[in-house]
Amino acid sequence: MSPVPGHGLAKGLAVTLRTMTRRSVTHQYPDAAPHLPPRSRGVIALFEENCTVCMLCARECPDWCIYIDSHKETVPPAAPGGRERSRNVLDRFAIDFALCMYCGICIEVCPFDALFWSPEFEYAETDIRELTHERDKLREWMWTVPTPPALDPGAEEPKEIAAARKTAEKLAAAQETAAQQTETPEGGA
Amino acid sequence: MTLAAGHPGFMSPTGVEIAFVLVGIATLGAALVTVTTKQLVHAALWLVVALGGFAVEYLLLTAEFIAWVQVLIYVGSVVVLLLFGLMLTKAPIGRSPDADSGNGWVALVVAVAAAATLVWVVVDAFRSTWVDLGGAAQGSAKVTGAILFRHWVLPFEALSVLLLAALVGAIVLSKRGAPARRSLLSKSEALPMRGVPSERKARES
Amino acid sequence: MNGTLDVILRLVAVLVVFLVLPLVVGQTEHKVMAHMQGRLGPMYAGGFHGWAQLVADGVKFAQKEDVVPEGADRRIFQLAPVVSLLPYLLVMIAIPVGPHGFVGQSIDAGLFFVLAVMGVGVLGSLMAGWASANKFSLLGGLRTAAQLMAYELPMLLAGASVAMAAGTLSLPGIVQAFHWWWIPWQIVGGVVFFTAGLAELQRPPFDMPVADSEIIFGAYTEYTGLRFAMFLLAEFAGIVVLCALTSVLFLGGWHGPWSGSLGWLWTLVKTGLLAFVVIWLRVTYPRLREDQLQKLAWTVLIPLALAQIALTGIVKVVTS
Amino acid sequence: MATVASADAVGGVRGTTDVHLAAGYFHAYTVVGLVAVVGVLFVAVAFAAGHLLRPVVPTREKMLTYECGVDPVGEGWAQTQIRYYVYSFLYVIFAVDAIYLFPWATVFAAPGFGGTTLVEMFIFIGFLAVGLLYAWKKGVLEWT
C-alpha cells in the first residue's frame, strides 16, 4: 500500500507522460534498414557445390520442408585402369519456407557446409506456393551470406583451423627432421 | 398562461398550433403501434418515439423544463430500464406470438375509459386557460422552481418519503433469495461475468 | 432575411465543428497514444507525420461493404448508429464558445437540455446490442445500459452543483457568472462530472461495454463500413462535447486574459487540454471490472457529488 | 389553480431577472430542430453516397454471426447478471430526485428563498441519502 491514496494513479500518469517526452524507439522500417544482430536467421542459403546429397538435412528437418531429388552417375576412373566410381548428382533442392520454422537443424547437421543462414528476410509472397524456394533461388541467397563474425579475442581456435595447423606443423617438423637427417650424414662424412 | 380575457379562438392556425396538432397525431400513431406491435423490443422503441413526441408537445407549450425532464427520465431511464428488462428476459428478434394475453378487448375498454376520464378532467380544469405564445415563456426551470418552492413545498417533501419507500421496496424485492448467492460469492472470487447456471446451482445447494 | 442567413451560418458552423473536431481529437489520440507507448503512430497518410490518417480511414470506411447479419433485426440494426450519433450533434449547438453570444444557440435550460439529450445516445448502443443477434453484442448492450445508469446520476448531481453556483441553467449564463474561485470551490464536482462523463462515453478505463478482449467489441461487433464509422464518430464527438462541457461548467469556458477578443481560443484550449487528459487516462490505466465500475459510481462518485451540492448550497446562501 | 399560482410566481421572479419572451424561445428551439434536420440530412447523404461507393456481395459466410472466427454456437442469446437490474431501479429513483435539484438551483439563492429553501432541499436529499445508505448497508452496491 502506498502512503498517499492515489499515489499509484499519479505514478502511472507520470510514466506515460515521461515516455511521451522521450524519443520513440520505432525504426521506420521500409524507409530505414533495420540493424540486424549478427547471426540473424533470415532465409536459408544453399551452397550447392558443397552438397553431396547425403540427405541428412531432409531427414532431420522436423517440418519435412526440404525436398531433394538426385540421381547417381558413374564417374570414369581417376587413374587409368582404376575402378569406376558412382557419384550423387543433385537434381532438385527446395525449401518450403511456408513450412519452415527456422530451427536451423538442417544447417547444424550438414557435414559439408552446404547450408547457411542468410540475414535476408524480405521474401514475403502473395501466393503461398511462391514460398517454396528452388535450388537456383537458394543458390542466389548464398551471395547475401555474410562472412562469419570474428571470434572473441582469446577464444579457442576453430577445429578445422586447429587441425590444419597441426598437420602443417607436423609436416613442417617432419621436413625439418628430414633436412637435419640429410645434413648430419654429410657433416659426418 | 393567462386567463382567456380575449379568447384567441379555438383553432387559430398559427405555426405552433399546426405543429402541435401534427406532432400530436404522430405521437398518437406511435402510441398505437406501441400497444399493437407483436415485437416486444419494437414496442419499447415505439414507446421512445411516443415519449419523444410528448417532449416536443411540451416544448411547443413552452414548458421547456418539463420537456427535458420527459426526455431525461422517460426516454433516458425508464425506457432504458424497460429495454434492459426485455433483454434480460429473452426478447426474441421477430414476432413473439405468445406475447398476446388474449385480453385485448378488455384492455381496449379500460384504455378508452381511462383516456376519456383524463381528457374530461383536463378539459374541465383548463377549459378557459390558454398558453400565451406572444408573451413570456412560462415553463422555464426558474418559474417551475419558484412555484414549487413557494407553493408546493409540502408535497415536494412528501415526494422524498415516497421515493425512499420505492427505493426500499425495490431493494427488498430484488434481494429475495440473496443469502445463498452471497455465500457462494464469498467463497470464489467474483468474475466480471458470471453465468446464471452457477447461481442456480448455488440456490439449489 | 438577415436572420435566416444568420441561422444557416450557425447550422453550417455546428456541422463543420461536429465533423472536424472529432477527427482532430482522433488524430491526436493516434499520435499521443503512440508516443506514450514509445511508438510513432501513423506516419504515411498525407505525408507529414500521417496527419490525414483519419481522412484515409473515412475513405476506407465509405468503400466497405455494409453487412447486416442474417439473424439481425434489419431495420433497428441499421438505425442504431444514427441514434447514437445525432444527440452529440444536437448538444453541440448549445455549448458557448466565446463571449457576446458566440454560441450556436443560447437555450434557457441549456445545461438540462445537454444532460437530457446526451443520455439518449445510449439507446443507440442498446439497439445495436439487441438487434445484432450476437451474444457478445447483447452483453455489450447490457453493460452499456448498466454503465449509463450508474454514471448519469453523478453527472446530473455535479451539473446541478454548478447550476446552483450560477443560479441559472443557461450555459452562457453559467460562464458569464464564473469567477476564478469557482475552480477550487467546484473542483470535486468537476472531477466527478469528468469521470462520470468518461464512463458514459465508454472510454478506457471504463470501456467494459466494448472490451475487445472480453466481448470482442460489444454492441458494435457486427458493424462494418459507414455504420461502424458512425459509432466511432459518436465516440469522438462525445469526447469533444464532454471536454467542452467540463471546461464551460468548471473551468470558466472563455474566461482568461484578453477574453474579449480571444475568448473562443480559451474555450478551445481548455477543451483541447481536457481531451488530452482523456487520451492520457486511456493510455495509462487498465480496464476496471464491471462490479468495480458500479461500486465506484455508487459508493464514491454519488456521495462526493452530494457533498459538493451541500457545500455549494451553504456557501451560496452564506455569501448571498 | 396552477395557472393563478404561476402568474404571481412569475411576478415575483420577473423583477429580478430578464424575461425570456416566447418569441425568442421558439426561435431557439426552431434552431435546435433545424440542427436535428441537418443531422438527419447529413446521415442520409452519407448513406446515399456510401451506397454508390460500396460493393454489395453478400455471401452466406459473411452474413453469419461473428463469434471470434468460429461458427456460432447456439443462438444469439446469452444469460447474464440479473444484478444489474437493482442498479436500474436505484437510478430511476435517484434520477427523479436529481431533476428537482435543477429548478431549485435556479431559485434558492434568490431573494425570498434563501436558507429555508436550502433546508427544505437538504431534508429532501437527506431522505434519499438515507435510501442510499440503506442500499449500501444491504450490500446492493457491491458484488463481492
Short mmCIF file of N, CA, C and O in Angstrom, two decimals, chain A residues 74-153:
data_model
loop_
_atom_site.label_atom_id
_atom_site.label_comp_id
_atom_site.label_asym_id
_atom_site.label_seq_id
_atom_site.Cartn_x
_atom_site.Cartn_y
_atom_site.Cartn_z
N THR A 74 27.92 -42.50 -62.92
CA THR A 74 29.21 -43.17 -62.76
C THR A 74 30.28 -42.26 -63.32
O THR A 74 30.12 -41.65 -64.37
N VAL A 75 31.36 -42.17 -62.56
CA VAL A 75 32.46 -41.29 -62.95
C VAL A 75 33.59 -42.19 -63.47
O VAL A 75 33.90 -43.21 -62.84
N PRO A 76 34.12 -41.85 -64.59
CA PRO A 76 35.24 -42.68 -65.07
C PRO A 76 36.38 -42.67 -64.06
O PRO A 76 36.53 -41.71 -63.31
N PRO A 77 37.17 -43.77 -64.05
CA PRO A 77 38.23 -43.90 -63.04
C PRO A 77 39.23 -42.75 -63.13
O PRO A 77 39.50 -42.24 -64.23
N ALA A 78 39.72 -42.34 -61.98
CA ALA A 78 40.63 -41.19 -61.92
C ALA A 78 41.96 -41.54 -62.61
O ALA A 78 42.49 -40.76 -63.39
N ALA A 79 42.42 -42.75 -62.33
CA ALA A 79 43.67 -43.17 -62.96
C ALA A 79 43.32 -44.28 -63.95
O ALA A 79 42.38 -45.04 -63.70
N PRO A 80 43.97 -44.37 -65.04
CA PRO A 80 43.66 -45.43 -65.98
C PRO A 80 43.82 -46.80 -65.35
O PRO A 80 44.75 -47.02 -64.55
N GLY A 81 42.85 -47.65 -65.60
CA GLY A 81 42.88 -48.99 -65.01
C GLY A 81 42.23 -49.06 -63.66
O GLY A 81 42.04 -50.14 -63.10
N GLY A 82 41.84 -47.91 -63.13
CA GLY A 82 41.21 -47.90 -61.80
C GLY A 82 39.74 -48.28 -61.88
O GLY A 82 39.21 -48.57 -62.94
N ARG A 83 39.09 -48.25 -60.66
CA ARG A 83 37.71 -48.66 -60.61
C ARG A 83 36.79 -47.47 -60.92
O ARG A 83 37.12 -46.32 -60.60
N GLU A 84 35.66 -47.72 -61.54
CA GLU A 84 34.69 -46.65 -61.78
C GLU A 84 34.03 -46.29 -60.47
O GLU A 84 33.73 -47.15 -59.65
N ARG A 85 33.80 -44.98 -60.27
CA ARG A 85 33.14 -44.54 -59.03
C ARG A 85 31.72 -44.09 -59.37
O ARG A 85 31.47 -43.59 -60.46
N SER A 86 30.82 -44.23 -58.43
CA SER A 86 29.49 -43.66 -58.63
C SER A 86 29.37 -42.41 -57.76
O SER A 86 29.93 -42.34 -56.67
N ARG A 87 28.62 -41.43 -58.26
CA ARG A 87 28.53 -40.14 -57.58
C ARG A 87 27.08 -39.68 -57.59
O ARG A 87 26.36 -39.91 -58.58
N ASN A 88 26.63 -39.04 -56.50
CA ASN A 88 25.27 -38.49 -56.46
C ASN A 88 25.24 -37.13 -57.12
O ASN A 88 26.06 -36.26 -56.79
N VAL A 89 24.28 -36.92 -58.01
CA VAL A 89 24.15 -35.62 -58.66
C VAL A 89 22.81 -35.00 -58.25
O VAL A 89 21.77 -35.66 -58.31
N LEU A 90 22.86 -33.76 -57.81
CA LEU A 90 21.66 -33.06 -57.30
C LEU A 90 20.77 -32.64 -58.47
O LEU A 90 21.22 -31.96 -59.39
N ASP A 91 19.49 -33.06 -58.46
CA ASP A 91 18.54 -32.59 -59.47
C ASP A 91 17.68 -31.46 -58.94
O ASP A 91 17.39 -30.51 -59.65
N ARG A 92 17.23 -31.63 -57.71
CA ARG A 92 16.35 -30.60 -57.15
C ARG A 92 16.68 -30.42 -55.68
O ARG A 92 16.89 -31.40 -54.97
N PHE A 93 16.77 -29.19 -55.24
CA PHE A 93 16.88 -28.91 -53.82
C PHE A 93 15.94 -27.73 -53.55
O PHE A 93 16.12 -26.66 -54.12
N ALA A 94 14.89 -27.97 -52.74
CA ALA A 94 13.93 -26.89 -52.48
C ALA A 94 13.59 -26.86 -50.99
O ALA A 94 13.56 -27.91 -50.34
N ILE A 95 13.40 -25.66 -50.50
CA ILE A 95 12.93 -25.50 -49.11
C ILE A 95 11.61 -24.75 -49.15
O ILE A 95 11.51 -23.70 -49.79
N ASP A 96 10.61 -25.33 -48.51
CA ASP A 96 9.30 -24.66 -48.44
C ASP A 96 9.27 -23.77 -47.21
O ASP A 96 9.08 -24.25 -46.08
N PHE A 97 9.44 -22.47 -47.42
CA PHE A 97 9.50 -21.57 -46.26
C PHE A 97 8.13 -21.30 -45.66
O PHE A 97 8.02 -20.63 -44.64
N ALA A 98 7.08 -21.80 -46.31
CA ALA A 98 5.77 -21.71 -45.66
C ALA A 98 5.68 -22.71 -44.52
O ALA A 98 4.89 -22.55 -43.60
N LEU A 99 6.51 -23.76 -44.59
CA LEU A 99 6.52 -24.76 -43.53
C LEU A 99 7.66 -24.56 -42.56
O LEU A 99 7.54 -24.88 -41.38
N CYS A 100 8.77 -24.06 -43.10
CA CYS A 100 9.99 -23.95 -42.29
C CYS A 100 9.73 -23.18 -41.00
O CYS A 100 9.00 -22.19 -41.00
N MET A 101 10.30 -23.68 -39.90
CA MET A 101 10.13 -22.94 -38.64
C MET A 101 11.45 -22.36 -38.16
O MET A 101 11.58 -21.97 -37.02
N TYR A 102 12.43 -22.35 -39.05
CA TYR A 102 13.68 -21.64 -38.79
C TYR A 102 14.40 -22.17 -37.56
O TYR A 102 14.93 -21.41 -36.76
N CYS A 103 14.34 -23.51 -37.39
CA CYS A 103 15.04 -24.09 -36.24
C CYS A 103 16.53 -24.19 -36.52
O CYS A 103 17.34 -24.21 -35.60
N GLY A 104 16.90 -24.29 -37.80
CA GLY A 104 18.31 -24.31 -38.15
C GLY A 104 18.97 -25.67 -38.00
O GLY A 104 20.19 -25.79 -38.10
N ILE A 105 18.17 -26.72 -37.79
CA ILE A 105 18.76 -28.05 -37.61
C ILE A 105 19.46 -28.49 -38.88
O ILE A 105 20.55 -29.06 -38.85
N CYS A 106 18.87 -28.19 -40.05
CA CYS A 106 19.48 -28.60 -41.32
C CYS A 106 20.89 -28.02 -41.44
O CYS A 106 21.82 -28.69 -41.90
N ILE A 107 21.03 -26.78 -41.02
CA ILE A 107 22.33 -26.12 -41.14
C ILE A 107 23.33 -26.78 -40.19
O ILE A 107 24.50 -26.98 -40.52
N GLU A 108 22.83 -27.13 -38.99
CA GLU A 108 23.71 -27.75 -37.99
C GLU A 108 24.18 -29.12 -38.47
O GLU A 108 25.34 -29.49 -38.28
N VAL A 109 23.24 -29.90 -39.08
CA VAL A 109 23.62 -31.29 -39.38
C VAL A 109 24.42 -31.41 -40.66
O VAL A 109 25.05 -32.43 -40.89
N CYS A 110 24.40 -30.42 -41.51
CA CYS A 110 25.09 -30.56 -42.80
C CYS A 110 26.58 -30.79 -42.57
O CYS A 110 27.27 -29.94 -42.02
N PRO A 111 27.10 -31.95 -42.97
CA PRO A 111 28.50 -32.24 -42.67
C PRO A 111 29.45 -31.58 -43.67
O PRO A 111 30.65 -31.56 -43.45
N PHE A 112 28.90 -31.01 -44.74
CA PHE A 112 29.77 -30.49 -45.80
C PHE A 112 29.65 -28.99 -45.97
O PHE A 112 30.05 -28.45 -46.99
N ASP A 113 29.04 -28.30 -44.99
CA ASP A 113 28.89 -26.84 -45.06
C ASP A 113 28.22 -26.40 -46.35
O ASP A 113 28.71 -25.52 -47.05
N ALA A 114 27.07 -27.01 -46.64
CA ALA A 114 26.36 -26.61 -47.85
C ALA A 114 25.19 -25.67 -47.54
O ALA A 114 24.64 -25.05 -48.45
N LEU A 115 24.77 -25.59 -46.28
CA LEU A 115 23.64 -24.73 -45.92
C LEU A 115 24.11 -23.63 -44.99
O LEU A 115 24.93 -23.87 -44.10
N PHE A 116 23.56 -22.42 -45.19
CA PHE A 116 23.99 -21.27 -44.39
C PHE A 116 22.79 -20.40 -44.04
O PHE A 116 21.82 -20.35 -44.80
N TRP A 117 22.89 -19.71 -42.92
CA TRP A 117 21.89 -18.69 -42.60
C TRP A 117 22.23 -17.43 -43.35
O TRP A 117 23.35 -16.96 -43.31
N SER A 118 21.21 -16.85 -43.99
CA SER A 118 21.37 -15.52 -44.56
C SER A 118 20.47 -14.57 -43.77
O SER A 118 19.38 -14.95 -43.35
N PRO A 119 20.90 -13.34 -43.53
CA PRO A 119 20.06 -12.41 -42.76
C PRO A 119 18.92 -11.82 -43.60
O PRO A 119 18.12 -11.05 -43.09
N GLU A 120 18.84 -12.19 -44.87
CA GLU A 120 17.82 -11.61 -45.75
C GLU A 120 16.42 -12.09 -45.29
O GLU A 120 16.20 -13.29 -45.13
N PHE A 121 15.50 -11.16 -45.05
CA PHE A 121 14.17 -11.57 -44.55
C PHE A 121 13.02 -11.06 -45.40
O PHE A 121 11.86 -11.35 -45.13
N GLU A 122 13.31 -10.29 -46.42
CA GLU A 122 12.22 -9.71 -47.21
C GLU A 122 11.89 -10.61 -48.39
O GLU A 122 12.25 -10.31 -49.52
N TYR A 123 11.26 -11.73 -48.13
CA TYR A 123 10.88 -12.59 -49.25
C TYR A 123 9.43 -13.03 -49.13
O TYR A 123 9.05 -14.12 -49.52
N ALA A 124 8.60 -12.11 -48.55
CA ALA A 124 7.17 -12.42 -48.45
C ALA A 124 6.56 -12.50 -49.84
O ALA A 124 7.03 -11.86 -50.77
N GLU A 125 5.56 -13.34 -50.00
CA GLU A 125 4.91 -13.52 -51.29
C GLU A 125 3.41 -13.41 -51.12
O GLU A 125 2.89 -13.63 -50.02
N THR A 126 2.71 -13.09 -52.16
CA THR A 126 1.25 -13.07 -52.08
C THR A 126 0.68 -14.46 -52.33
O THR A 126 -0.45 -14.75 -51.94
N ASP A 127 1.45 -15.33 -53.01
CA ASP A 127 0.99 -16.70 -53.23
C ASP A 127 1.85 -17.64 -52.41
O ASP A 127 3.08 -17.58 -52.47
N ILE A 128 1.21 -18.49 -51.66
CA ILE A 128 1.97 -19.32 -50.72
C ILE A 128 2.89 -20.28 -51.47
O ILE A 128 3.95 -20.66 -50.97
N ARG A 129 2.53 -20.62 -52.73
CA ARG A 129 3.37 -21.58 -53.47
C ARG A 129 4.71 -20.96 -53.82
O ARG A 129 5.69 -21.66 -53.99
N GLU A 130 4.71 -19.63 -53.91
CA GLU A 130 5.96 -18.94 -54.23
C GLU A 130 6.99 -19.06 -53.11
O GLU A 130 8.14 -18.72 -53.29
N LEU A 131 6.51 -19.47 -51.95
CA LEU A 131 7.43 -19.54 -50.80
C LEU A 131 8.32 -20.78 -50.87
O LEU A 131 9.22 -20.91 -50.05
N THR A 132 8.06 -21.69 -51.80
CA THR A 132 8.97 -22.83 -51.98
C THR A 132 10.12 -22.37 -52.86
O THR A 132 9.95 -22.13 -54.05
N HIS A 133 11.26 -22.19 -52.24
CA HIS A 133 12.42 -21.68 -52.98
C HIS A 133 13.17 -22.84 -53.60
O HIS A 133 13.58 -23.76 -52.90
N GLU A 134 13.35 -22.76 -54.92
CA GLU A 134 14.07 -23.83 -55.61
C GLU A 134 15.56 -23.58 -55.54
O GLU A 134 16.02 -22.53 -55.08
N ARG A 135 16.25 -24.56 -56.07
CA ARG A 135 17.71 -24.62 -55.98
C ARG A 135 18.42 -23.34 -56.43
O ARG A 135 19.28 -22.82 -55.72
N ASP A 136 18.00 -22.81 -57.60
CA ASP A 136 18.72 -21.63 -58.09
C ASP A 136 18.49 -20.43 -57.19
O ASP A 136 19.40 -19.64 -56.92
N LYS A 137 17.26 -20.33 -56.64
CA LYS A 137 16.97 -19.22 -55.75
C LYS A 137 17.77 -19.36 -54.45
O LYS A 137 18.34 -18.40 -53.94
N LEU A 138 17.83 -20.60 -53.97
CA LEU A 138 18.60 -20.85 -52.74
C LEU A 138 20.08 -20.55 -52.98
O LEU A 138 20.77 -20.05 -52.10
N ARG A 139 20.54 -20.84 -54.20
CA ARG A 139 21.94 -20.57 -54.53
C ARG A 139 22.19 -19.07 -54.55
O ARG A 139 23.22 -18.59 -54.07
N GLU A 140 21.16 -18.32 -55.06
CA GLU A 140 21.30 -16.86 -55.10
C GLU A 140 21.45 -16.27 -53.70
O GLU A 140 22.17 -15.31 -53.49
N TRP A 141 20.71 -16.86 -52.76
CA TRP A 141 20.79 -16.33 -51.39
C TRP A 141 22.21 -16.40 -50.86
O TRP A 141 22.60 -15.67 -49.96
N MET A 142 22.99 -17.31 -51.41
CA MET A 142 24.37 -17.51 -50.93
C MET A 142 25.15 -16.20 -50.97
O MET A 142 26.02 -15.96 -50.14
N TRP A 143 24.81 -15.35 -51.95
CA TRP A 143 25.57 -14.09 -52.08
C TRP A 143 25.28 -13.15 -50.93
O TRP A 143 26.01 -12.19 -50.72
N THR A 144 24.19 -13.41 -50.23
CA THR A 144 23.85 -12.49 -49.12
C THR A 144 24.38 -13.00 -47.79
O THR A 144 24.23 -12.34 -46.77
N VAL A 145 25.00 -14.18 -47.80
CA VAL A 145 25.51 -14.70 -46.53
C VAL A 145 26.76 -13.91 -46.13
O VAL A 145 27.67 -13.76 -46.94
N PRO A 146 26.74 -13.34 -44.95
CA PRO A 146 27.90 -12.53 -44.54
C PRO A 146 29.07 -13.44 -44.13
O PRO A 146 28.87 -14.62 -43.81
N THR A 147 30.25 -12.85 -44.11
CA THR A 147 31.38 -13.60 -43.57
C THR A 147 31.11 -13.83 -42.09
O THR A 147 30.52 -12.97 -41.43
N PRO A 148 31.52 -14.96 -41.59
CA PRO A 148 31.23 -15.22 -40.18
C PRO A 148 31.91 -14.19 -39.31
O PRO A 148 32.98 -13.69 -39.65
N PRO A 149 31.27 -13.81 -38.22
CA PRO A 149 31.85 -12.80 -37.34
C PRO A 149 33.17 -13.28 -36.75
O PRO A 149 33.36 -14.49 -36.56
N ALA A 150 34.04 -12.32 -36.47
CA ALA A 150 35.34 -12.68 -35.89
C ALA A 150 35.14 -13.31 -34.52
O ALA A 150 34.19 -13.00 -33.82
N LEU A 151 36.07 -14.18 -34.18
CA LEU A 151 35.98 -14.82 -32.85
C LEU A 151 36.36 -13.82 -31.78
O LEU A 151 37.05 -12.83 -32.04
N ASP A 152 35.92 -14.13 -30.58
CA ASP A 152 36.31 -13.29 -29.45
C ASP A 152 37.82 -13.42 -29.26
O ASP A 152 38.39 -14.48 -29.52
N PRO A 153 38.44 -12.34 -28.81
CA PRO A 153 39.88 -12.47 -28.52
C PRO A 153 40.10 -13.51 -27.42
O PRO A 153 39.39 -13.53 -26.42
#
